[in-house]
mmCIF file of C-alpha atoms in Angstrom:
data_model
loop_
_atom_site.group_PDB
_atom_site.id
_atom_site.type_symbol
_atom_site.label_atom_id
_atom_site.label_comp_id
_atom_site.label_asym_id
_atom_site.label_seq_id
_atom_site.Cartn_x
_atom_site.Cartn_y
_atom_site.Cartn_z
ATOM 1 C CA MET A 1 81.685 113.455 148.832
ATOM 2 C CA SER A 2 83.242 116.152 150.717
ATOM 3 C CA GLY A 3 85.573 116.291 154.153
ATOM 4 C CA LEU A 4 88.795 116.881 155.045
ATOM 5 C CA ILE A 5 93.191 115.503 155.598
ATOM 6 C CA GLY A 6 93.414 114.535 159.287
ATOM 7 C CA LYS A 7 95.995 112.487 161.175
ATOM 8 C CA LYS A 8 94.963 109.834 163.946
ATOM 9 C CA ILE A 9 96.091 111.031 167.495
ATOM 10 C CA GLY A 10 94.872 108.413 169.144
ATOM 11 C CA MET A 11 92.120 106.639 170.871
ATOM 12 C CA THR A 12 89.862 107.109 174.562
ATOM 13 C CA SER A 13 86.708 107.470 175.694
ATOM 14 C CA ILE A 14 84.087 109.274 177.516
ATOM 15 C CA PHE A 15 80.753 108.771 178.666
ATOM 16 C CA ASP A 16 77.295 110.195 177.101
ATOM 17 C CA GLU A 17 74.544 111.465 178.867
ATOM 18 C CA ASN A 18 73.491 108.340 179.740
ATOM 19 C CA GLY A 19 76.503 107.628 181.776
ATOM 20 C CA LYS A 20 77.222 105.302 179.107
ATOM 21 C CA ASN A 21 80.907 104.502 177.967
ATOM 22 C CA ILE A 22 81.720 105.155 174.710
ATOM 23 C CA PRO A 23 85.128 104.156 172.974
ATOM 24 C CA CYS A 24 85.941 106.949 170.789
ATOM 25 C CA THR A 25 88.801 108.203 168.092
ATOM 26 C CA VAL A 26 90.500 111.709 168.214
ATOM 27 C CA ILE A 27 91.735 113.382 165.045
ATOM 28 C CA GLU A 28 93.642 116.197 164.407
ATOM 29 C CA ALA A 29 91.113 117.044 161.374
ATOM 30 C CA GLY A 30 92.968 120.278 159.237
ATOM 31 C CA PRO A 31 93.009 123.152 158.604
ATOM 32 C CA CYS A 32 93.441 121.994 155.228
ATOM 33 C CA ILE A 33 94.600 124.768 152.504
ATOM 34 C CA VAL A 34 93.227 124.611 148.987
ATOM 35 C CA THR A 35 96.682 123.620 146.706
ATOM 36 C CA GLN A 36 93.959 123.484 143.526
ATOM 37 C CA VAL A 37 90.674 123.903 141.865
ATOM 38 C CA ARG A 38 89.421 121.605 139.693
ATOM 39 C CA THR A 39 87.233 122.988 136.839
ATOM 40 C CA LYS A 40 85.004 121.255 134.380
ATOM 41 C CA GLU A 41 86.106 123.405 131.432
ATOM 42 C CA VAL A 42 89.957 122.501 131.972
ATOM 43 C CA ASP A 43 90.338 119.241 134.036
ATOM 44 C CA GLY A 44 87.006 117.872 132.455
ATOM 45 C CA TYR A 45 85.306 117.583 136.057
ATOM 46 C CA GLU A 46 84.848 119.533 139.443
ATOM 47 C CA ALA A 47 86.818 119.220 142.268
ATOM 48 C CA VAL A 48 88.690 120.715 145.311
ATOM 49 C CA GLN A 49 92.728 119.785 146.186
ATOM 50 C CA LEU A 50 93.272 119.909 150.105
ATOM 51 C CA GLY A 51 96.840 119.654 151.181
ATOM 52 C CA PHE A 52 97.281 119.292 155.063
ATOM 53 C CA ASP A 53 100.729 119.442 157.522
ATOM 54 C CA ASP A 54 103.688 121.606 156.198
ATOM 55 C CA ALA A 55 106.455 120.476 154.888
ATOM 56 C CA THR A 56 110.155 121.531 154.791
ATOM 57 C CA GLU A 57 111.132 122.892 151.804
ATOM 58 C CA LYS A 58 114.106 121.117 152.020
ATOM 59 C CA SER A 59 112.603 118.139 151.346
ATOM 60 C CA ALA A 60 110.337 119.048 148.687
ATOM 61 C CA THR A 61 110.753 118.730 144.712
ATOM 62 C CA LYS A 62 110.840 121.828 142.567
ATOM 63 C CA ALA A 63 107.706 120.908 141.102
ATOM 64 C CA ASP A 64 106.036 120.562 144.784
ATOM 65 C CA LEU A 65 107.173 123.819 145.846
ATOM 66 C CA GLY A 66 106.059 125.609 142.459
ATOM 67 C CA HIS A 67 102.559 124.391 143.551
ATOM 68 C CA ALA A 68 102.255 125.204 146.570
ATOM 69 C CA LYS A 69 103.523 129.248 145.717
ATOM 70 C CA LYS A 70 100.659 129.174 143.311
ATOM 71 C CA ALA A 71 98.172 129.344 145.908
ATOM 72 C CA GLY A 72 100.413 131.190 148.154
ATOM 73 C CA THR A 73 100.998 128.254 150.893
ATOM 74 C CA SER A 74 104.015 126.052 152.440
ATOM 75 C CA VAL A 75 104.488 122.739 150.599
ATOM 76 C CA LYS A 76 102.228 119.874 152.003
ATOM 77 C CA ARG A 77 103.042 116.476 153.106
ATOM 78 C CA LYS A 78 99.134 115.015 152.466
ATOM 79 C CA VAL A 79 97.659 116.380 149.102
ATOM 80 C CA VAL A 80 94.299 114.931 148.354
ATOM 81 C CA GLU A 81 91.227 115.663 146.009
ATOM 82 C CA PHE A 82 87.443 115.904 147.033
ATOM 83 C CA LYS A 83 84.329 116.391 145.098
ATOM 84 C CA GLY A 84 80.748 118.018 146.534
ATOM 85 C CA PHE A 85 81.889 120.761 148.279
ATOM 86 C CA ASP A 86 78.768 123.681 149.004
ATOM 87 C CA LYS A 87 79.993 126.458 148.957
ATOM 88 C CA GLU A 88 83.220 127.817 146.204
ATOM 89 C CA TYR A 89 86.795 127.485 147.348
ATOM 90 C CA LYS A 90 89.520 129.620 145.667
ATOM 91 C CA LEU A 91 93.429 128.822 145.941
ATOM 92 C CA GLY A 92 94.519 129.683 149.759
ATOM 93 C CA ASP A 93 91.485 129.229 151.474
ATOM 94 C CA ALA A 94 91.336 126.907 154.627
ATOM 95 C CA ILE A 95 88.858 124.677 155.705
ATOM 96 C CA THR A 96 88.637 124.243 159.374
ATOM 97 C CA VAL A 97 87.050 120.892 161.742
ATOM 98 C CA GLU A 98 83.805 123.333 161.585
ATOM 99 C CA HIS A 99 83.383 121.477 158.753
ATOM 100 C CA PHE A 100 82.057 119.016 160.439
ATOM 101 C CA ILE A 101 79.112 118.721 162.470
ATOM 102 C CA GLU A 102 78.646 117.011 165.961
ATOM 103 C CA GLY A 103 76.005 114.263 165.683
ATOM 104 C CA GLU A 104 76.534 113.400 161.691
ATOM 105 C CA PHE A 105 77.327 110.560 159.863
ATOM 106 C CA VAL A 106 81.745 110.522 158.299
ATOM 107 C CA ASP A 107 83.554 107.763 156.744
ATOM 108 C CA VAL A 108 86.984 107.429 157.934
ATOM 109 C CA SER A 109 89.834 105.956 155.061
ATOM 110 C CA GLY A 110 93.459 105.086 155.966
ATOM 111 C CA THR A 111 96.431 102.297 155.597
ATOM 112 C CA SER A 112 95.832 99.788 158.435
ATOM 113 C CA LYS A 113 98.686 98.826 160.737
ATOM 114 C CA GLY A 114 101.003 96.294 159.028
ATOM 115 C CA LYS A 115 101.454 92.767 159.994
ATOM 116 C CA GLY A 116 104.600 91.545 157.632
ATOM 117 C CA PHE A 117 104.278 88.030 156.434
ATOM 118 C CA GLN A 118 101.792 85.787 158.560
ATOM 119 C CA GLY A 119 100.518 82.522 158.848
ATOM 120 C CA VAL A 120 97.097 81.014 158.121
ATOM 121 C CA VAL A 121 96.378 81.169 162.076
ATOM 122 C CA LYS A 122 96.843 85.163 162.314
ATOM 123 C CA ARG A 123 96.479 85.935 158.765
ATOM 124 C CA HIS A 124 92.731 83.486 157.843
ATOM 125 C CA GLY A 125 91.570 81.936 161.508
ATOM 126 C CA PHE A 126 92.539 78.914 160.613
ATOM 127 C CA GLY A 127 91.733 76.468 163.648
ATOM 128 C CA GLY A 128 95.132 74.915 163.600
ATOM 129 C CA VAL A 129 95.420 70.906 164.976
ATOM 130 C CA GLY A 130 92.012 71.271 167.294
ATOM 131 C CA GLN A 131 89.557 71.988 164.005
ATOM 132 C CA ALA A 132 91.800 70.664 161.296
ATOM 133 C CA THR A 133 91.922 73.017 159.184
ATOM 134 C CA HIS A 134 92.264 71.313 155.203
ATOM 135 C CA GLY A 135 92.478 67.938 157.142
ATOM 136 C CA GLN A 136 96.031 68.421 158.881
ATOM 137 C CA HIS A 137 96.381 66.679 162.406
ATOM 138 C CA ASN A 138 99.763 66.987 163.719
ATOM 139 C CA ARG A 139 101.389 70.124 162.447
ATOM 140 C CA LEU A 140 99.202 72.768 165.146
ATOM 141 C CA ARG A 141 99.340 75.892 163.257
ATOM 142 C CA ALA A 142 100.115 73.982 159.451
ATOM 143 C CA PRO A 143 98.240 75.312 156.514
ATOM 144 C CA GLY A 144 96.681 71.287 155.551
ATOM 145 C CA SER A 145 95.855 70.809 152.225
ATOM 146 C CA ILE A 146 96.098 73.516 148.842
ATOM 147 C CA GLY A 147 94.093 71.307 146.661
ATOM 148 C CA ALA A 148 93.835 67.632 144.999
ATOM 149 C CA ALA A 149 95.518 65.674 142.668
ATOM 150 C CA SER A 150 96.080 65.040 139.295
ATOM 151 C CA TYR A 151 93.125 67.063 138.744
ATOM 152 C CA PRO A 152 93.147 69.705 138.431
ATOM 153 C CA ALA A 153 97.104 69.597 138.921
ATOM 154 C CA ARG A 154 96.963 73.500 140.258
ATOM 155 C CA VAL A 155 96.316 75.807 143.022
ATOM 156 C CA PHE A 156 93.375 77.289 142.771
ATOM 157 C CA LYS A 157 93.906 82.043 142.997
ATOM 158 C CA GLY A 158 92.829 83.140 146.221
ATOM 159 C CA MET A 159 93.533 80.007 148.198
ATOM 160 C CA LYS A 160 94.492 81.004 151.616
ATOM 161 C CA MET A 161 97.954 80.586 152.695
ATOM 162 C CA ALA A 162 100.474 82.258 154.649
ATOM 163 C CA GLY A 163 101.638 85.751 153.502
ATOM 164 C CA ARG A 164 101.821 89.708 153.978
ATOM 165 C CA MET A 165 99.139 91.257 156.644
ATOM 166 C CA GLY A 166 98.115 94.587 156.893
ATOM 167 C CA ASN A 167 98.853 97.621 155.223
ATOM 168 C CA ASP A 168 95.534 97.493 153.135
ATOM 169 C CA SER A 169 93.607 101.026 152.645
ATOM 170 C CA VAL A 170 90.842 100.082 154.723
ATOM 171 C CA LYS A 171 87.356 103.025 154.663
ATOM 172 C CA VAL A 172 85.367 102.616 158.219
ATOM 173 C CA GLU A 173 81.583 103.884 157.247
ATOM 174 C CA ASN A 174 79.006 105.793 159.174
ATOM 175 C CA LEU A 175 81.447 106.794 162.555
ATOM 176 C CA ARG A 176 78.933 109.417 164.304
ATOM 177 C CA VAL A 177 80.894 112.846 165.279
ATOM 178 C CA LEU A 178 80.398 113.209 168.955
ATOM 179 C CA LYS A 179 82.314 116.049 169.286
ATOM 180 C CA VAL A 180 84.543 119.063 167.187
ATOM 181 C CA VAL A 181 86.769 121.048 169.244
ATOM 182 C CA ALA A 182 87.304 124.176 167.133
ATOM 183 C CA GLU A 183 89.803 125.737 169.132
ATOM 184 C CA LYS A 184 92.268 122.631 168.815
ATOM 185 C CA ASN A 185 91.517 121.960 165.361
ATOM 186 C CA LEU A 186 90.290 118.078 166.551
ATOM 187 C CA LEU A 187 87.309 115.427 165.678
ATOM 188 C CA VAL A 188 86.712 112.806 167.982
ATOM 189 C CA VAL A 189 84.440 110.068 166.518
ATOM 190 C CA LYS A 190 82.728 107.124 167.780
ATOM 191 C CA GLY A 191 84.907 103.951 167.391
ATOM 192 C CA CYS A 192 87.790 102.913 166.077
ATOM 193 C CA VAL A 193 89.639 104.051 162.761
ATOM 194 C CA PRO A 194 92.367 102.502 160.606
ATOM 195 C CA GLY A 195 96.327 103.350 160.936
ATOM 196 C CA HIS A 196 98.803 103.442 163.790
ATOM 197 C CA LYS A 197 99.225 106.859 165.540
ATOM 198 C CA ASN A 198 100.100 109.600 164.146
ATOM 199 C CA SER A 199 99.311 108.141 160.502
ATOM 200 C CA TYR A 200 97.077 109.921 157.856
ATOM 201 C CA VAL A 201 93.439 109.414 157.208
ATOM 202 C CA ILE A 202 90.649 111.037 155.272
ATOM 203 C CA ILE A 203 87.643 112.238 156.357
ATOM 204 C CA ARG A 204 84.372 112.083 154.022
ATOM 205 C CA LYS A 205 80.785 113.082 154.918
#
């Protein structure tokens, strides 16, 4: 699937032609620079590697500097490979937000907000004392029973317990493109996308 790398700006809402208020997310998508072209002869598959968001040379490794120099561009903070572009691209080409068309549907991938170490009520939706999840009856937000006794004499894998929550890779599919603002490199999609403000997202179509 072809696409672009972007940065989540934040959420807002716009009115459609019928006067309905639609929640949407604003993404700064591109311009992305082609930093490498994968070919079947050399790499065994065809893909285009795109870079987004300039990094300082001071923070880059020698390998990154050489890689960027070959493409005739600056070092990029985020580099991702995409397949399925219709046209041929060569090193140093820029792909802008005009790659997307208003009305089409896209998939957006990102890293969800980290919540830290959370208990079973927040992490798995346990009911607490009122609904007495797993048999517990007087300890509010406790997890309750996690298994039987001498048989099976172990805790089953996948048992819902407290633990680290969030900071996972999440893909939201079939978000409609409401607006493409080419002069500001902005893409407005319906609904929400994973991650905090200014986090990197990958938009595929």
